[in-house]
Short mmCIF file of C-alpha atoms in Angstrom, two decimals:
data_model
loop_
_atom_site.label_atom_id
_atom_site.label_comp_id
_atom_site.label_asym_id
_atom_site.label_seq_id
_atom_site.Cartn_x
_atom_site.Cartn_y
_atom_site.Cartn_z
CA MET A 1 -123.47 144.84 6.26
CA ILE A 2 -125.00 145.31 9.73
CA GLU A 3 -126.08 141.69 10.11
CA ALA A 4 -122.70 140.41 8.93
CA SER A 5 -120.88 142.78 11.26
CA VAL A 6 -122.84 141.81 14.36
CA GLY A 7 -122.54 138.10 13.58
CA ALA A 8 -118.88 138.12 12.63
CA VAL A 9 -117.59 140.51 15.32
CA PRO A 10 -118.47 139.18 18.79
CA GLY A 11 -116.95 142.25 20.52
CA LEU A 12 -118.85 144.78 18.43
CA VAL A 13 -121.24 146.01 21.13
CA PRO A 14 -118.60 146.41 23.87
CA ALA A 15 -116.31 148.20 21.41
CA PHE A 16 -119.11 150.59 20.49
CA VAL A 17 -120.02 151.32 24.11
CA ILE A 18 -116.42 151.96 25.19
CA THR A 19 -115.52 154.09 22.15
CA ALA A 20 -118.73 156.12 22.34
CA PHE A 21 -118.16 156.80 26.04
CA LEU A 22 -114.53 157.84 25.53
CA LEU A 23 -115.45 160.29 22.75
CA ALA A 24 -118.88 161.51 23.81
CA VAL A 25 -117.83 162.54 27.32
CA PRO A 26 -115.11 165.00 26.17
CA VAL A 27 -117.44 166.37 23.46
CA GLY A 28 -120.16 166.94 26.05
CA LEU A 29 -117.75 168.64 28.45
CA ILE A 30 -116.39 170.96 25.75
CA SER A 31 -119.91 171.95 24.71
CA THR A 32 -120.87 172.64 28.32
CA LEU A 33 -117.77 174.76 28.92
CA ARG A 34 -118.68 176.85 25.88
CA GLY A 35 -122.12 177.46 27.32
CA ARG A 36 -123.95 175.34 24.74
CA SER A 37 -126.24 172.34 25.08
CA ALA A 38 -124.34 169.05 25.05
CA VAL A 39 -127.29 166.92 23.89
CA LEU A 40 -126.91 167.22 20.11
CA PRO A 41 -123.07 167.01 20.04
CA VAL A 42 -123.17 163.88 22.22
CA LEU A 43 -125.88 162.29 20.07
CA LEU A 44 -123.97 163.11 16.89
CA THR A 45 -120.75 161.63 18.28
CA THR A 46 -122.57 158.48 19.40
CA ALA A 47 -124.22 158.02 15.99
CA LEU A 48 -120.92 158.51 14.16
CA VAL A 49 -119.12 156.02 16.42
CA GLY A 50 -121.90 153.51 15.82
CA ILE A 51 -121.50 153.77 12.04
CA LEU A 52 -117.71 153.50 12.11
CA THR A 53 -117.78 150.59 14.55
CA VAL A 54 -120.33 148.63 12.54
CA THR A 55 -118.66 149.23 9.19
CA LEU A 56 -114.91 149.33 9.88
CA MET A 57 -114.26 147.12 12.90
CA PRO A 58 -112.32 144.06 11.61
CA SER A 59 -114.35 140.87 11.52
CA SER A 60 -113.37 137.21 11.75
CA LEU A 61 -114.45 136.62 8.16
CA GLU A 62 -112.11 136.68 5.20
CA SER A 63 -112.78 139.01 2.31
CA GLU A 64 -113.88 136.87 -0.59
CA ALA A 65 -112.56 139.29 -3.21
CA PRO A 66 -110.07 141.80 -1.77
CA GLY A 67 -109.39 144.81 -3.96
CA THR A 68 -112.80 144.57 -5.65
CA CYS A 69 -116.13 146.35 -5.34
CA ASP A 70 -119.53 145.06 -6.38
CA GLN A 71 -121.30 147.35 -8.83
CA GLY A 72 -124.60 146.32 -7.24
CA LEU A 73 -128.10 145.95 -8.60
CA PRO A 74 -129.62 148.40 -11.08
CA GLY A 75 -131.90 151.18 -9.90
CA ALA A 76 -133.74 150.65 -6.64
CA SER A 77 -133.64 146.84 -6.82
CA PHE A 78 -131.24 146.74 -3.89
CA LEU A 79 -134.02 147.90 -1.53
CA ALA A 80 -135.57 144.42 -1.70
CA SER A 81 -132.70 143.19 0.48
CA GLU A 82 -133.16 143.32 4.24
CA SER A 83 -129.47 144.13 4.61
CA ALA A 84 -129.89 147.17 2.35
CA GLN A 85 -132.87 148.32 4.37
CA LEU A 86 -130.77 148.17 7.52
CA ASN A 87 -128.05 150.14 5.77
CA VAL A 88 -130.60 152.82 4.97
CA LEU A 89 -131.57 153.09 8.64
CA LEU A 90 -127.92 153.25 9.69
CA PHE A 91 -127.44 156.84 8.42
CA VAL A 92 -130.84 158.29 9.37
CA PRO A 93 -129.99 159.22 13.00
CA LEU A 94 -126.60 160.71 12.07
CA CYS A 95 -127.95 163.04 9.38
CA PHE A 96 -131.01 163.98 11.42
CA VAL A 97 -128.91 165.11 14.37
CA ALA A 98 -126.31 166.75 12.09
CA VAL A 99 -128.98 168.95 10.45
CA LEU A 100 -130.33 170.01 13.83
CA LEU A 101 -126.83 170.81 15.11
CA PHE A 102 -125.22 172.55 12.10
CA ARG A 103 -128.37 173.80 10.28
CA CYS A 104 -126.67 173.23 6.90
CA PRO A 105 -128.64 170.44 5.18
CA VAL A 106 -126.81 170.48 1.84
CA LEU A 107 -123.39 170.41 3.48
CA VAL A 108 -124.60 167.54 5.65
CA LEU A 109 -125.57 165.69 2.45
CA ALA A 110 -122.08 166.29 1.06
CA GLY A 111 -120.58 164.95 4.28
CA THR A 112 -122.78 161.86 4.00
CA VAL A 113 -121.52 161.15 0.47
CA ILE A 114 -117.91 161.57 1.60
CA LEU A 115 -118.39 159.38 4.68
CA THR A 116 -120.14 156.46 2.99
CA SER A 117 -117.74 156.54 0.01
CA GLY A 118 -114.76 156.54 2.34
CA ILE A 119 -116.17 153.61 4.31
CA GLU A 120 -116.75 151.48 1.20
CA LEU A 121 -113.33 152.38 -0.18
CA ALA A 122 -111.72 151.29 3.09
CA GLN A 123 -113.71 148.05 3.07
CA GLY A 124 -112.47 147.29 -0.43
CA GLN A 125 -108.83 148.19 0.22
CA LEU A 126 -108.12 147.08 3.79
CA PRO A 127 -108.10 143.47 5.13
CA LEU A 128 -111.12 144.03 7.36
CA GLY A 129 -113.15 141.00 6.32
CA ARG A 130 -115.71 143.33 4.69
CA ALA A 131 -117.10 143.65 1.17
CA CYS A 132 -117.30 146.86 -0.85
CA SER A 133 -120.54 147.46 -2.73
CA TYR A 134 -122.12 150.35 -4.60
CA ASP A 135 -125.45 149.20 -3.16
CA ASP A 136 -124.20 150.13 0.31
CA ILE A 137 -123.31 153.62 -0.92
CA LYS A 138 -126.77 154.06 -2.40
CA ALA A 139 -128.46 152.68 0.72
CA ASN A 140 -126.44 154.90 3.06
CA ALA A 141 -126.99 157.97 0.90
CA LEU A 142 -130.73 157.26 0.87
CA GLY A 143 -130.68 156.97 4.65
CA GLY A 144 -128.82 160.27 4.81
CA ILE A 145 -131.46 161.98 2.64
CA ILE A 146 -134.24 160.62 4.86
CA GLY A 147 -132.49 161.87 8.00
CA LEU A 148 -131.79 165.20 6.33
CA THR A 149 -135.46 165.59 5.34
CA LEU A 150 -136.66 164.80 8.84
CA GLY A 151 -134.17 167.29 10.26
CA CYS A 152 -135.37 170.02 7.88
CA LEU A 153 -139.00 169.36 8.83
CA CYS A 154 -138.07 169.58 12.49
CA LEU A 155 -136.31 172.93 11.93
CA CYS A 156 -139.30 174.31 10.07
CA LEU A 157 -141.92 173.11 12.55
CA PHE A 158 -139.98 173.89 15.72
CA PRO A 159 -137.77 176.94 15.08
CA ARG A 160 -135.65 178.25 17.95
CA ASP A 161 -136.96 181.83 17.77
CA GLY A 162 -140.53 180.93 16.87
CA ARG A 163 -140.19 182.24 13.29
CA ARG A 164 -140.57 179.59 10.60
CA ARG A 165 -138.14 179.90 7.73
CA SER A 166 -136.47 177.66 5.17
CA PRO A 167 -133.48 175.75 6.54
CA PHE A 168 -131.72 176.15 3.18
CA THR A 169 -129.61 179.30 3.09
CA ARG A 170 -127.89 180.62 -0.02
CA ARG A 171 -124.44 179.99 1.40
CA ASP A 172 -125.27 176.44 2.46
CA THR A 173 -126.84 175.67 -0.92
CA LEU A 174 -123.92 176.98 -2.98
CA TRP A 175 -121.17 175.48 -0.85
CA GLY A 176 -123.12 172.28 -0.27
CA LEU A 177 -123.92 171.63 -3.92
CA GLY A 178 -120.28 172.26 -4.82
CA ALA A 179 -119.15 169.83 -2.15
CA VAL A 180 -121.69 167.19 -3.27
CA VAL A 181 -120.56 167.42 -6.91
CA ALA A 182 -116.86 167.40 -5.96
CA SER A 183 -117.22 164.42 -3.62
CA ALA A 184 -119.30 162.45 -6.16
CA CYS A 185 -116.75 163.10 -8.91
CA ALA A 186 -113.90 162.15 -6.59
CA ALA A 187 -115.62 158.87 -5.67
CA ALA A 188 -116.38 158.10 -9.34
CA THR A 189 -112.69 158.58 -10.12
CA VAL A 190 -111.05 156.94 -7.12
CA PHE A 191 -113.12 153.75 -7.01
CA PRO A 192 -112.35 152.51 -10.57
CA ALA A 193 -108.73 153.63 -10.20
CA THR A 194 -108.06 151.76 -6.98
CA LEU A 195 -110.58 148.89 -7.03
CA THR A 196 -111.69 146.32 -9.57
CA ILE A 197 -115.40 146.89 -10.21
CA GLU A 198 -117.19 143.57 -10.69
CA ASP A 199 -120.73 142.39 -11.20
CA PHE A 200 -121.00 139.79 -8.46
CA GLU A 201 -124.51 138.78 -9.57
CA ALA A 202 -123.24 137.92 -13.04
CA THR A 203 -120.26 136.11 -11.54
CA ILE A 204 -122.54 134.00 -9.34
CA TYR A 205 -124.76 133.25 -12.33
CA ARG A 206 -121.77 132.14 -14.40
CA SER A 207 -120.49 129.99 -11.53
CA ARG A 208 -123.85 128.28 -11.18
CA ALA A 209 -124.01 127.69 -14.90
CA GLN A 210 -120.51 126.19 -14.85
CA LEU A 211 -121.45 124.06 -11.85
CA GLY A 212 -124.53 122.77 -13.63
CA ALA A 213 -122.46 121.94 -16.71
CA GLU A 214 -119.95 119.97 -14.65
CA LEU A 215 -122.68 118.15 -12.74
CA GLY A 216 -124.14 116.99 -16.01
CA ASN A 217 -120.80 115.85 -17.47
CA PRO A 218 -120.07 112.26 -16.36
CA GLU A 219 -117.15 112.00 -18.79
CA ALA A 220 -115.32 114.83 -17.05
CA MET A 221 -116.10 113.30 -13.66
CA ARG A 222 -114.79 109.91 -14.86
CA GLU A 223 -111.61 111.38 -16.29
CA TRP A 224 -110.82 113.49 -13.22
CA PHE A 225 -111.44 110.80 -10.61
CA ALA A 226 -109.63 108.09 -12.56
CA GLY A 227 -106.61 110.36 -12.88
CA THR A 228 -106.79 111.30 -9.19
CA VAL A 229 -106.86 107.67 -8.05
CA THR A 230 -103.94 106.83 -10.32
CA GLU A 231 -101.98 109.84 -9.10
CA LEU A 232 -102.50 108.95 -5.44
CA LEU A 233 -102.27 105.15 -5.55
CA GLY A 234 -100.53 104.35 -8.83
CA GLU A 235 -101.84 101.92 -11.44
CA GLN A 236 -104.58 99.74 -9.89
CA THR A 237 -106.11 96.35 -10.37
CA ASN A 238 -109.31 94.88 -8.93
CA THR A 239 -110.95 98.27 -8.59
CA GLU A 240 -114.42 98.81 -7.15
CA MET A 241 -116.15 102.11 -7.63
CA GLU A 242 -119.31 103.58 -6.17
CA VAL A 243 -121.06 106.86 -6.91
CA ARG A 244 -123.75 108.57 -4.86
CA LYS A 245 -125.99 111.27 -6.21
CA PRO A 246 -126.25 114.67 -4.54
CA ARG A 247 -128.93 114.99 -1.91
CA ASN A 248 -131.82 117.34 -2.62
CA GLY A 249 -130.62 120.92 -2.27
CA GLN A 250 -126.95 119.90 -2.55
CA GLN A 251 -124.71 119.85 -5.60
CA ARG A 252 -121.94 117.37 -4.80
CA TRP A 253 -121.43 113.83 -6.00
CA PHE A 254 -119.80 111.38 -3.60
CA LEU A 255 -117.08 109.25 -5.27
CA ARG A 256 -115.34 106.25 -3.70
CA ALA A 257 -112.77 103.92 -5.27
CA GLU A 258 -111.41 100.79 -3.55
CA THR A 259 -108.38 99.19 -5.15
CA ASP A 260 -105.72 96.64 -4.26
CA ARG A 261 -103.53 99.58 -3.19
CA GLY A 262 -105.96 101.52 -1.05
CA ILE A 263 -109.11 103.63 -0.92
CA VAL A 264 -109.80 107.12 -2.25
CA VAL A 265 -112.89 109.20 -1.43
CA ALA A 266 -113.62 112.52 -3.15
CA THR A 267 -116.46 114.82 -4.17
CA TRP A 268 -117.49 116.30 -7.52
CA PRO A 269 -117.67 118.93 -9.02
CA ASP A 270 -115.65 120.74 -6.33
CA ARG A 271 -112.84 118.20 -6.92
CA ARG A 272 -112.19 117.86 -3.21
CA LEU A 273 -110.28 114.99 -1.68
CA VAL A 274 -112.01 113.68 1.44
CA GLU A 275 -110.22 110.49 2.46
CA LEU A 276 -107.16 108.47 1.47
CA SER A 277 -105.93 105.15 2.78
CA ALA A 278 -103.01 103.52 0.97
CA VAL A 279 -100.73 100.54 1.57
CA SER A 280 -97.65 101.93 3.29
CA HIS A 281 -94.90 99.77 1.86
CA GLN A 282 -96.19 98.74 -1.55
CA ARG A 283 -93.18 98.41 -3.84
CA GLU A 284 -93.55 99.89 -7.28
CA ALA A 285 -93.47 97.47 -10.17
CA GLY A 286 -89.91 96.93 -11.30
CA ASP A 287 -88.29 98.12 -8.07
CA PRO A 288 -85.52 95.66 -7.17
CA SER A 289 -85.66 96.58 -3.48
CA PRO A 290 -87.60 98.74 -1.07
CA SER A 291 -86.79 102.45 -1.04
CA LEU A 292 -84.46 103.73 1.66
CA PRO A 293 -86.03 105.74 4.50
CA LEU A 294 -85.93 109.51 4.14
CA LEU A 295 -85.06 112.09 6.76
CA ASP A 296 -87.93 113.58 8.76
CA ALA A 297 -87.32 117.00 7.18
CA GLU A 298 -87.81 115.51 3.71
CA LEU A 299 -90.90 113.61 4.84
CA ARG A 300 -92.42 116.80 6.23
CA LYS A 301 -91.77 118.65 2.97
CA SER A 302 -93.50 115.86 1.06
CA ALA A 303 -96.56 116.00 3.33
CA GLU A 304 -96.68 119.82 3.24
CA ARG A 305 -96.49 119.78 -0.55
CA PHE A 306 -99.45 117.40 -0.65
CA ALA A 307 -101.40 119.61 1.79
CA ARG A 308 -100.77 122.79 -0.19
CA THR A 309 -101.83 121.07 -3.40
CA TRP A 310 -105.14 119.67 -2.15
CA PHE A 311 -106.00 122.01 0.74
CA PRO A 312 -104.49 125.46 0.09
CA THR A 313 -107.27 127.34 1.88
CA GLU A 314 -107.49 125.11 4.94
CA THR A 315 -103.75 125.05 5.58
CA ALA A 316 -103.35 128.82 5.29
CA GLY A 317 -102.89 130.22 8.79
CA ALA A 318 -103.24 126.80 10.43
CA ASP A 319 -100.89 125.41 13.07
CA ALA A 320 -98.96 122.40 11.74
CA ARG A 321 -97.50 119.63 13.86
CA PHE A 322 -95.25 116.86 12.53
CA GLN A 323 -94.71 113.76 14.66
CA ARG A 324 -94.18 110.02 14.64
CA VAL A 325 -97.19 107.75 14.42
CA ARG A 326 -97.84 105.72 17.52
CA ASN A 327 -97.32 101.97 17.02
CA ASP A 328 -95.93 102.54 13.50
CA PRO A 329 -92.22 103.50 13.35
CA ASP A 330 -92.34 103.66 9.55
CA ALA A 331 -94.90 106.48 9.32
CA ARG A 332 -95.12 110.17 10.22
CA LEU A 333 -98.19 112.33 10.86
CA LEU A 334 -98.64 115.96 9.75
CA SER A 335 -101.62 117.55 11.53
CA TYR A 336 -103.19 120.93 10.81
CA ARG A 337 -105.37 122.71 13.37
CA HIS A 338 -107.01 126.14 13.45
CA TYR A 339 -107.38 128.21 16.63
CA ASP A 340 -109.80 131.07 17.21
CA HIS A 341 -108.74 133.27 20.13
CA GLY A 342 -106.85 130.35 21.63
CA VAL A 343 -109.70 127.85 21.21
CA MET A 344 -109.24 125.01 18.74
CA THR A 345 -111.89 124.92 15.99
CA PRO A 346 -113.44 121.66 14.70
CA MET A 347 -111.31 121.83 11.55
CA ARG A 348 -108.90 118.88 11.39
CA LEU A 349 -106.57 117.78 8.63
CA ASP A 350 -104.31 114.76 9.25
CA ILE A 351 -101.86 113.48 6.63
CA VAL A 352 -99.84 110.29 7.06
CA VAL A 353 -96.61 109.87 5.09
CA SER A 354 -94.48 106.72 5.00
CA THR A 355 -90.73 106.80 5.55
CA THR A 356 -90.32 106.41 1.77
CA GLY A 357 -92.10 109.75 1.25
CA ARG A 358 -95.41 108.35 0.01
CA ILE A 359 -98.73 109.76 1.27
CA THR A 360 -100.54 106.80 2.77
CA GLY A 361 -103.36 108.33 4.78
CA LEU A 362 -105.66 111.32 4.92
CA THR A 363 -108.52 112.21 7.23
CA THR A 364 -110.50 115.44 7.21
CA LYS A 365 -113.07 116.91 9.55
CA ALA A 366 -115.22 120.06 9.28
CA LEU A 367 -113.70 121.05 5.96
CA PRO A 368 -116.07 122.78 3.52
CA GLY A 369 -117.46 120.12 1.23
CA ALA A 370 -115.64 117.34 3.04
CA GLN A 371 -118.68 115.77 4.67
CA PRO A 372 -121.08 114.93 1.84
CA ALA A 373 -124.12 113.01 3.01
CA PRO A 374 -124.35 109.65 1.23
CA GLU A 375 -127.34 108.84 -0.94
CA PRO A 376 -128.42 105.48 -2.35
CA THR A 377 -125.76 104.08 -4.64
CA VAL A 378 -126.39 104.89 -8.28
CA GLY A 379 -123.85 102.57 -9.80
CA LEU A 380 -121.29 100.03 -8.65
CA ALA A 381 -118.68 98.84 -11.09
CA PRO A 382 -117.65 95.19 -10.58
CA PRO A 383 -113.97 94.41 -10.10
CA ARG A 384 -112.13 94.57 -13.38
CA PRO A 385 -108.35 94.59 -13.77
CA GLY A 386 -106.80 97.93 -14.62
CA LEU A 387 -110.07 99.78 -15.19
CA LEU A 388 -111.94 102.34 -13.14
CA ARG A 389 -115.53 102.77 -14.29
CA LEU A 390 -118.16 105.38 -13.60
CA PRO A 391 -121.81 105.02 -14.60
#
């Protein structure tokens, strides 16, 4: 969570510094006016601002599964993750200072449970670009217990009046245990009621198994690509086909078909279209005359429909521009671009549509899975009328 936050939120540090200053200064002044030391209140405020900034400040990433929460790994297995270890450290300073300031360790533990549960619930419900996980709750609670233990040791070893005594009072224990049980029960009820609890590890395992099955299924690859080429170019003759194996460490096949009507390039098993180049004014068999030109509004709808079908993720939130193609009065260009804080990203999606409404060109750049590295050709099918072959 910490690594993702720092990497995905460039303004995280300035936001923390400004917010901590704006809140810590008034807290320090109020403590001073009351005749108390301002050190612990200021430290507590700074630690709390740090946690809230790191965990709740919106990031530039998109939530992969909004409205869901990962049930996490069993037992203490989550501690093997460096991210979980950082999450443990995140709550240590807060709870340590809180115990020294309030001298109510059990109530501080209850507050830790409420705080970390509320943070994860917000990450699962709000569009913050964050991921909810039970592992984070366990890691933060463990960090809180460590900070609480250190705070109790400090109170025992360095008492204010020189008399060593237990930091656990009867009132704190009774009220604190009640608050811990109530907050734990509330979290156990609210999370399943408002979020979909999923086992992301099992989901990833199933996805990999499905991916492996598709990689090893040439019949499915043949059927899908043959249908795609026919859908985009129509019935073909004199078709040449080449297939390139995935590079080591990758899992995509590179598929290319060259026909008398154009060229189609795609990848498998992600079923992603990479390139399309078709003859602009090829008349369909049986057409007595060329089709009449369509209005630009109709041409744009045709291109947008194609974009939404093949690139729903890339076109979402992108700026679209529809214009005439230079040196070709019978074609229009629909371009999609993404901007991050006013700066254009490398993502490019250009779709060419003829005045008859047919998609005749496609180029992509910096799209996930759109730049597969070619490997030595595994099979090349010789030209054969009306047949598209895969090895």
